[in-house]
Amino acid sequence: MKIDKDILKEIKRLADEVIVDPEAMHGEVCKTISTFNGNGKAYHEIYPLRFLKERPLCDAVGNNAPLRLTFENKGEDYYKVGHYPKILNTNAPVVLIGKGITYDTGGLDLKHQMYGMHLDKSGALAVLGTMLQLARQKKKPNVDGLLMFASNLIGSRSTVPGTVVTTNRKKKVEINDTDAEGRLVLADGIEYALEHNKQVKNIITIATLTGVAEYTLGKYAAPFFSDNPKVHEYVYKHSDKLKLYPLPAPDATKEYKSKRVPGAIVNLAKGLKAGTIAGYQFLKHFTKGTKVHLHHIDMANMDSDANGRSLGFGSQQLLDLLEVVC
Ligand SMILES: [Zn+2]
């Protein structure tokens, strides 16, 4: 299944715009969905998910205090899009989760250089593109998409390094680096999928997760991870066409243990030098003990061209992967 040109164009347009406020981003996404929902049947609804108390990792990103309880303090939101009515609590066996950091300054672990970080929402937009394309198909595969929008800014309520957060599924995470926020919003999405999609068998996360992806694979292909050897093998065989290249990811439970807080994991294992692999190794903590397969695309090296314009990468790759995992 090939992504249509008009969808790709719209995804690029949204990615290229600097829209820092997640609420404003929500508005843009809703507009796009209604524009593409021409016949009124293809797309039913977009669900804003605002379970603030229940989504602690996303809540801890950027300028959001972990204990924030009201909507007035902007900064995070989750959107679930689907093409079935009553999509909430659905049983879609495949869930796509995209990182949607509207702007990543790094938080208090401030980046030295952050020009272009409006593109840090590209993973969520890749999921949106895929969902728009699936809505056009006669036979729609049963897939859910989670768009994890949040802004990672600095302010008086910024999460300070060393903050410990307990996730919805009772995992303790010590945020030892506020710039490793993408994996936090993805982990929240994974937990959401495990709680709400009782039939979930496959989760695919996509994100501009690690800047070092470019040192790993240049602009040849996006690093790909899967705990299903068959999917890993498939991607290896078709890596040229898919523009994805599978990397190994051995267990890193030990490396992610917090030395300071008993029973907690850190969000950045400083000892792990292969940062792109380490990103997936963090996410793997959240499917541990389940039978759910976790596949992951790190598109940080593929999101833009030499002029800093979005390439609309990801939607086509997700569509290709769905043919293997569905
Ligand atoms: Zn970051």
JSON list of C-alpha atoms and ligand atoms in Angstrom, two decimals, residues 99 104 106 111 120 152 178-182, ligand 1:
[
{"chain": "A", "resi": 99, "resn": "LYS", "atom": "CA", "xyz": [6.43, 10.72, 19.58]},
{"chain": "A", "resi": 104, "resn": "ASP", "atom": "CA", "xyz": [12.21, 19.92, 22.35]},
{"chain": "A", "resi": 106, "resn": "GLY", "atom": "CA", "xyz": [15.82, 19.40, 26.22]},
{"chain": "A", "resi": 111, "resn": "LYS", "atom": "CA", "xyz": [20.28, 21.45, 24.50]},
{"chain": "A", "resi": 120, "resn": "ASP", "atom": "CA", "xyz": [10.47, 16.42, 17.05]},
{"chain": "A", "resi": 152, "resn": "ASN", "atom": "CA", "xyz": [9.55, 19.96, 26.38]},
{"chain": "A", "resi": 178, "resn": "THR", "atom": "CA", "xyz": [15.14, 15.67, 30.97]},
{"chain": "A", "resi": 179, "resn": "ASP", "atom": "CA", "xyz": [16.26, 15.59, 27.35]},
{"chain": "A", "resi": 180, "resn": "ALA", "atom": "CA", "xyz": [15.45, 11.86, 27.11]},
{"chain": "A", "resi": 181, "resn": "GLU", "atom": "CA", "xyz": [11.76, 12.76, 27.13]},
{"chain": "A", "resi": 182, "resn": "GLY", "atom": "CA", "xyz": [10.65, 11.07, 23.91]},
{"chain": "B", "resi": 1, "resn": "ZN", "atom": "ZN", "xyz": [14.92, 15.45, 24.02]}
]
